[in-house]
Amino acid sequence: MEYTTLGNTGTTVSKLCFGTWRFGRETGDLENETDREEAHELLDACRDRGINFIDTANVYGNPDGTSEEWIGEWLEDHDREDFVIASKVYFPFDGWGEPGPNDSGLGRKHIRAQIEGTLERLGTDYLDLYYIHRWDDDTPIEETMSVLTDLVREGKVHYLGASTMAAWKLTKALWTSDVEGLERFDVTQPMVNAAHYDAVGDYLDVCADQDLAVCPYSPLAGGFLTGKYDRAEDGSVEAPDGSRGDFDDVFEDRYATDRAWDVLEAVESVADEVDASPAQVSLRWLMDQDRFTCVPIVGARTTDQLEENVGAVELDLSDEQFERIDSARGDGE
């Protein structure tokens, strides 16, 4: 495993982060994508392969909080100090019943309640990283950053992170922290992958300028960049049974664009040259970003998938191979 400093912090993490959004999650067939036993096996596999960075959220699993609970159970048999644990706050939390009017958002009351629940479920006194899961338009950012600052100064949280939002909102939050003498965001978690073209360019420019670490979710474009999907003659996606493209109605619009197929072709050509899988090349492309620290979040469902993901650490992409993928993305335009 390779390790890196997490942006401008003093914490060292593995070059891959393990995401646990599948833990206890239910899809259309009403079955857990990853059950409790499988979750613990995957966490064991992470430890054995040197992954020390684990990502969760208070709303992962059914009911909400299941993912945190299963991680907490696993941590009971391991040294908490060996791991960097991240969780999140924002969405309505139903773990204690039907959400009430203050059971969502980034107001002081909700954040205070959720950090206590998160720490209890994880069985720990502190989080290494606490993300705001989304931006709250109804709460002044001064209030949000103030209560998050209190959590840091009380020792309940080490660093702060921000997930998906507009670049100007991220900039506003950083400016507010600087002006008010509050803790600032050190880590971000946008959706970034070689095939994705959502409007994250300005957001990543802010991250590069402010030395914020980027921990992208969906680094394999929902499985599109694994190469397991084919393009039908009519341009639609031919998805294997049970795959995300088979049951996710937005899969084609979000991931399988015309340009994404060009990217996949470039990724597959590089994979052939370096004797690796398309997934490994896609992850290495992210890890090799030089404008900011980039630590992809992998959400493997099996230990075999995790083993394949970890294989990305062993790859070396040449400048020409890296730029070939960039060119397919249209990054030079």
XYZ file of C-alpha atoms in Angstrom:
333
model
C 0.000 0.000 0.000
C 1.070 3.569 -0.664
C 0.336 6.343 1.824
C -0.020 10.090 1.508
C -0.607 13.101 3.699
C -4.269 14.078 3.596
C -4.048 17.479 1.924
C -2.826 20.186 4.285
C -3.377 18.083 7.414
C -0.863 16.161 9.470
C -2.676 12.839 9.012
C -1.369 10.056 6.774
C -3.830 7.842 4.919
C -3.695 4.974 2.452
C -3.909 6.005 -1.211
C -7.273 4.267 -1.344
C -10.176 4.896 1.019
C -12.763 2.186 1.660
C -16.367 3.366 1.321
C -19.088 1.611 3.289
C -22.277 3.001 1.728
C -23.257 -0.557 0.717
C -23.246 -1.794 4.317
C -26.835 -2.727 5.174
C -28.136 -0.976 2.058
C -31.252 -2.306 0.346
C -31.819 -2.209 -3.399
C -34.956 -2.968 -5.373
C -34.906 -6.649 -4.438
C -35.027 -5.668 -0.736
C -31.814 -7.521 0.026
C -28.757 -6.059 1.722
C -26.013 -5.322 -0.786
C -23.521 -6.124 1.984
C -24.665 -7.915 5.114
C -23.019 -7.747 8.529
C -20.733 -10.766 8.068
C -19.629 -9.607 4.626
C -19.016 -6.105 5.991
C -16.652 -7.421 8.652
C -14.869 -9.620 6.095
C -14.334 -6.598 3.859
C -12.982 -4.542 6.758
C -10.609 -7.413 7.596
C -9.465 -7.425 3.976
C -8.874 -3.667 4.101
C -6.723 -4.015 7.192
C -4.750 -6.904 5.672
C -4.047 -4.859 2.536
C -2.963 -1.730 4.352
C -6.072 0.413 3.868
C -6.381 2.555 6.995
C -8.929 5.117 5.712
C -12.617 4.177 6.174
C -15.526 6.325 4.993
C -19.119 6.122 6.240
C -22.108 8.369 6.993
C -24.842 8.527 9.589
C -27.474 7.659 6.956
C -25.736 4.658 5.368
C -27.678 1.428 5.761
C -31.241 0.491 6.553
C -32.155 1.685 9.094
C -29.922 4.751 9.104
C -26.797 4.213 11.167
C -26.350 0.540 10.264
C -23.025 1.099 8.517
C -21.613 2.996 11.507
C -22.834 0.289 13.883
C -21.162 -2.498 11.925
C -17.890 -0.569 11.721
C -18.105 0.076 15.465
C -18.581 -3.626 16.172
C -15.537 -4.420 14.054
C -13.423 -1.737 15.743
C -14.022 -3.372 19.126
C -11.514 -6.061 18.112
C -8.960 -3.674 16.614
C -6.847 -0.717 17.624
C -8.865 2.416 16.902
C -5.653 4.429 16.475
C -4.683 2.348 13.449
C -7.551 3.760 11.397
C -8.695 7.100 10.024
C -12.498 7.185 10.250
C -14.709 9.646 8.371
C -18.461 10.189 8.677
C -20.999 12.791 7.536
C -23.981 14.897 8.560
C -26.838 16.656 6.755
C -29.613 14.321 5.561
C -32.724 13.456 7.592
C -31.899 10.715 10.071
C -34.581 8.102 10.733
C -32.673 5.849 13.090
C -34.704 7.115 16.037
C -38.069 7.158 14.281
C -39.731 9.494 11.789
C -37.467 12.555 11.223
C -38.657 15.716 12.934
C -38.271 19.349 11.834
C -34.733 19.615 13.293
C -33.547 16.164 12.202
C -31.786 17.335 9.042
C -29.578 20.128 7.739
C -26.547 21.833 9.243
C -28.013 23.773 12.126
C -26.406 23.604 15.558
C -29.130 21.395 17.047
C -28.967 18.742 14.312
C -25.168 18.604 14.114
C -24.874 18.308 17.907
C -27.374 15.447 17.996
C -25.844 13.591 15.061
C -22.217 13.713 16.192
C -23.230 12.078 19.479
C -25.134 9.332 17.663
C -22.287 8.752 15.224
C -19.667 8.462 17.978
C -21.883 6.095 19.957
C -22.511 3.802 16.990
C -18.827 3.758 16.045
C -17.810 3.157 19.645
C -15.209 5.917 19.573
C -14.561 9.222 21.322
C -13.680 11.095 18.142
C -13.870 11.201 14.355
C -10.772 11.829 12.295
C -12.843 13.556 9.616
C -16.383 14.953 9.648
C -17.981 15.943 6.333
C -20.992 18.086 5.667
C -22.840 15.737 3.311
C -24.453 18.614 1.401
C -24.744 22.415 1.648
C -27.631 23.771 3.743
C -29.207 26.821 2.105
C -31.431 27.410 5.143
C -28.662 27.723 7.749
C -26.085 30.546 7.768
C -22.663 29.113 7.006
C -21.341 31.033 10.032
C -23.504 28.880 12.313
C -22.440 25.658 10.636
C -18.726 26.457 10.737
C -19.031 27.686 14.332
C -20.535 24.455 15.676
C -18.085 22.366 13.628
C -15.251 24.436 15.080
C -16.568 23.698 18.574
C -16.462 19.959 17.810
C -12.830 20.235 16.733
C -11.830 22.225 19.813
C -13.665 19.774 22.066
C -11.666 16.904 20.542
C -14.688 15.146 19.048
C -13.508 15.801 15.480
C -9.991 16.233 14.095
C -10.642 17.654 10.617
C -13.570 18.987 8.614
C -14.661 17.997 5.139
C -17.212 19.056 2.524
C -18.950 16.898 -0.040
C -20.865 17.994 -3.131
C -21.653 21.700 -3.559
C -21.071 24.588 -5.944
C -17.536 25.972 -6.094
C -18.674 29.403 -4.902
C -20.262 27.871 -1.814
C -17.046 26.046 -0.941
C -15.163 29.319 -1.425
C -17.679 31.160 0.773
C -17.230 28.604 3.549
C -13.430 28.875 3.406
C -13.617 32.682 3.394
C -16.000 32.649 6.369
C -13.637 30.430 8.347
C -10.682 32.668 7.586
C -12.482 35.910 8.441
C -14.154 34.602 11.603
C -11.155 32.643 12.895
C -12.964 29.313 12.583
C -11.754 25.862 11.551
C -11.887 25.375 7.781
C -12.499 22.461 5.451
C -9.375 20.413 4.690
C -10.923 17.617 2.618
C -13.583 17.440 -0.101
C -15.659 14.575 -1.481
C -17.067 15.387 -4.933
C -18.053 12.909 -7.620
C -14.998 12.687 -9.878
C -13.899 9.958 -12.263
C -12.343 9.696 -15.700
C -15.740 9.394 -17.415
C -17.755 11.949 -15.461
C -18.424 15.429 -16.811
C -20.530 17.141 -14.225
C -19.614 20.735 -13.460
C -16.806 20.069 -10.974
C -13.987 21.872 -12.768
C -14.297 25.106 -10.789
C -14.731 23.105 -7.592
C -11.471 21.246 -8.213
C -9.740 24.541 -9.016
C -10.652 25.730 -5.515
C -9.312 22.496 -4.031
C -6.021 22.893 -5.889
C -5.639 26.543 -4.925
C -6.472 25.963 -1.252
C -4.526 22.693 -0.868
C -7.657 20.681 -0.066
C -7.499 16.906 -0.379
C -9.994 15.367 -2.822
C -11.567 12.015 -1.940
C -13.836 11.313 -4.918
C -16.807 9.018 -4.633
C -17.895 6.836 -7.571
C -14.312 6.711 -8.935
C -15.305 3.910 -11.320
C -18.422 5.700 -12.591
C -20.835 3.299 -10.962
C -18.954 0.352 -12.483
C -18.914 1.786 -16.002
C -15.109 2.049 -15.965
C -14.674 -1.605 -15.018
C -15.374 -2.486 -18.657
C -18.245 -4.843 -17.866
C -20.766 -2.849 -19.927
C -21.199 -2.967 -23.699
C -22.700 -0.419 -26.061
C -25.664 -1.637 -28.090
C -26.185 -0.607 -31.713
C -28.828 1.900 -30.668
C -26.366 3.518 -28.249
C -27.942 2.109 -25.099
C -26.038 0.222 -22.404
C -26.040 -3.564 -22.295
C -25.730 -4.299 -18.576
C -25.061 -7.651 -16.884
C -27.905 -8.930 -14.711
C -27.727 -7.549 -11.189
C -25.248 -4.808 -12.097
C -25.933 -1.187 -11.280
C -26.704 -0.392 -14.888
C -29.363 -3.099 -14.800
C -31.476 -1.458 -12.070
C -30.353 2.181 -11.853
C -32.612 4.344 -14.034
C -30.135 7.242 -14.173
C -27.076 5.125 -14.985
C -27.009 5.862 -18.719
C -27.576 9.615 -18.337
C -25.014 10.003 -15.555
C -22.226 7.708 -16.699
C -22.642 6.277 -20.211
C -22.349 9.442 -22.310
C -20.803 9.493 -25.777
C -17.612 10.972 -24.379
C -17.558 8.380 -21.579
C -17.383 5.589 -24.149
C -14.346 7.341 -25.668
C -12.758 7.490 -22.221
C -13.473 3.811 -21.608
C -11.808 2.942 -24.921
C -8.705 4.881 -23.877
C -8.704 3.309 -20.414
C -9.012 -0.187 -21.891
C -6.152 0.439 -24.334
C -3.900 1.551 -21.455
C -5.000 -1.439 -19.379
C -3.897 -3.793 -22.161
C -0.503 -2.114 -22.294
C 0.195 -2.313 -18.557
C -1.433 -5.731 -18.045
C -4.037 -4.394 -15.654
C -7.812 -4.106 -15.471
C -9.702 -0.995 -16.608
C -10.749 -0.445 -12.976
C -7.122 -0.385 -11.832
C -6.122 2.074 -14.555
C -9.072 4.345 -13.716
C -8.137 4.392 -10.039
C -4.455 5.003 -10.797
C -5.410 7.909 -13.068
C -7.127 9.542 -10.087
C -4.311 8.766 -7.664
C -1.820 10.367 -10.063
C -3.546 13.763 -10.129
C -0.802 16.286 -9.417
C -2.823 19.447 -8.646
C -4.140 18.086 -5.348
C -3.950 15.027 -3.131
C -6.473 12.560 -4.570
C -7.602 9.515 -2.575
C -10.373 7.592 -4.385
C -13.120 5.974 -2.293
C -13.676 2.389 -3.432
C -16.894 0.597 -2.528
C -16.090 -3.029 -3.296
C -18.833 -5.581 -2.663
C -16.490 -8.576 -2.424
C -12.953 -9.214 -1.239
C -12.021 -10.150 -4.819
C -13.174 -6.726 -6.018
C -11.219 -5.095 -3.209
C -8.122 -7.079 -4.168
C -8.468 -5.833 -7.743
C -8.877 -2.236 -6.569
C -5.775 -2.445 -4.383
C -3.839 -3.639 -7.435
C -4.056 -0.057 -8.741
C -1.374 0.894 -6.212
C 1.169 -1.244 -8.061
C 0.648 0.437 -11.448
C 2.802 3.077 -13.096
C 1.192 5.092 -15.886
C 3.465 6.876 -18.317
C 2.883 10.536 -19.109
C 1.647 9.500 -22.558
C -0.852 7.018 -21.107
C -2.129 9.525 -18.559
C -2.504 12.181 -21.230
C -4.289 9.751 -23.570
C -7.066 9.391 -21.006
C -7.110 13.166 -20.516
C -7.395 13.653 -24.256
C -10.371 11.285 -24.456
C -12.005 13.335 -21.692
C -11.493 16.468 -23.735
C -9.382 18.059 -20.986
C -7.361 19.933 -23.570
C -10.410 21.662 -25.023
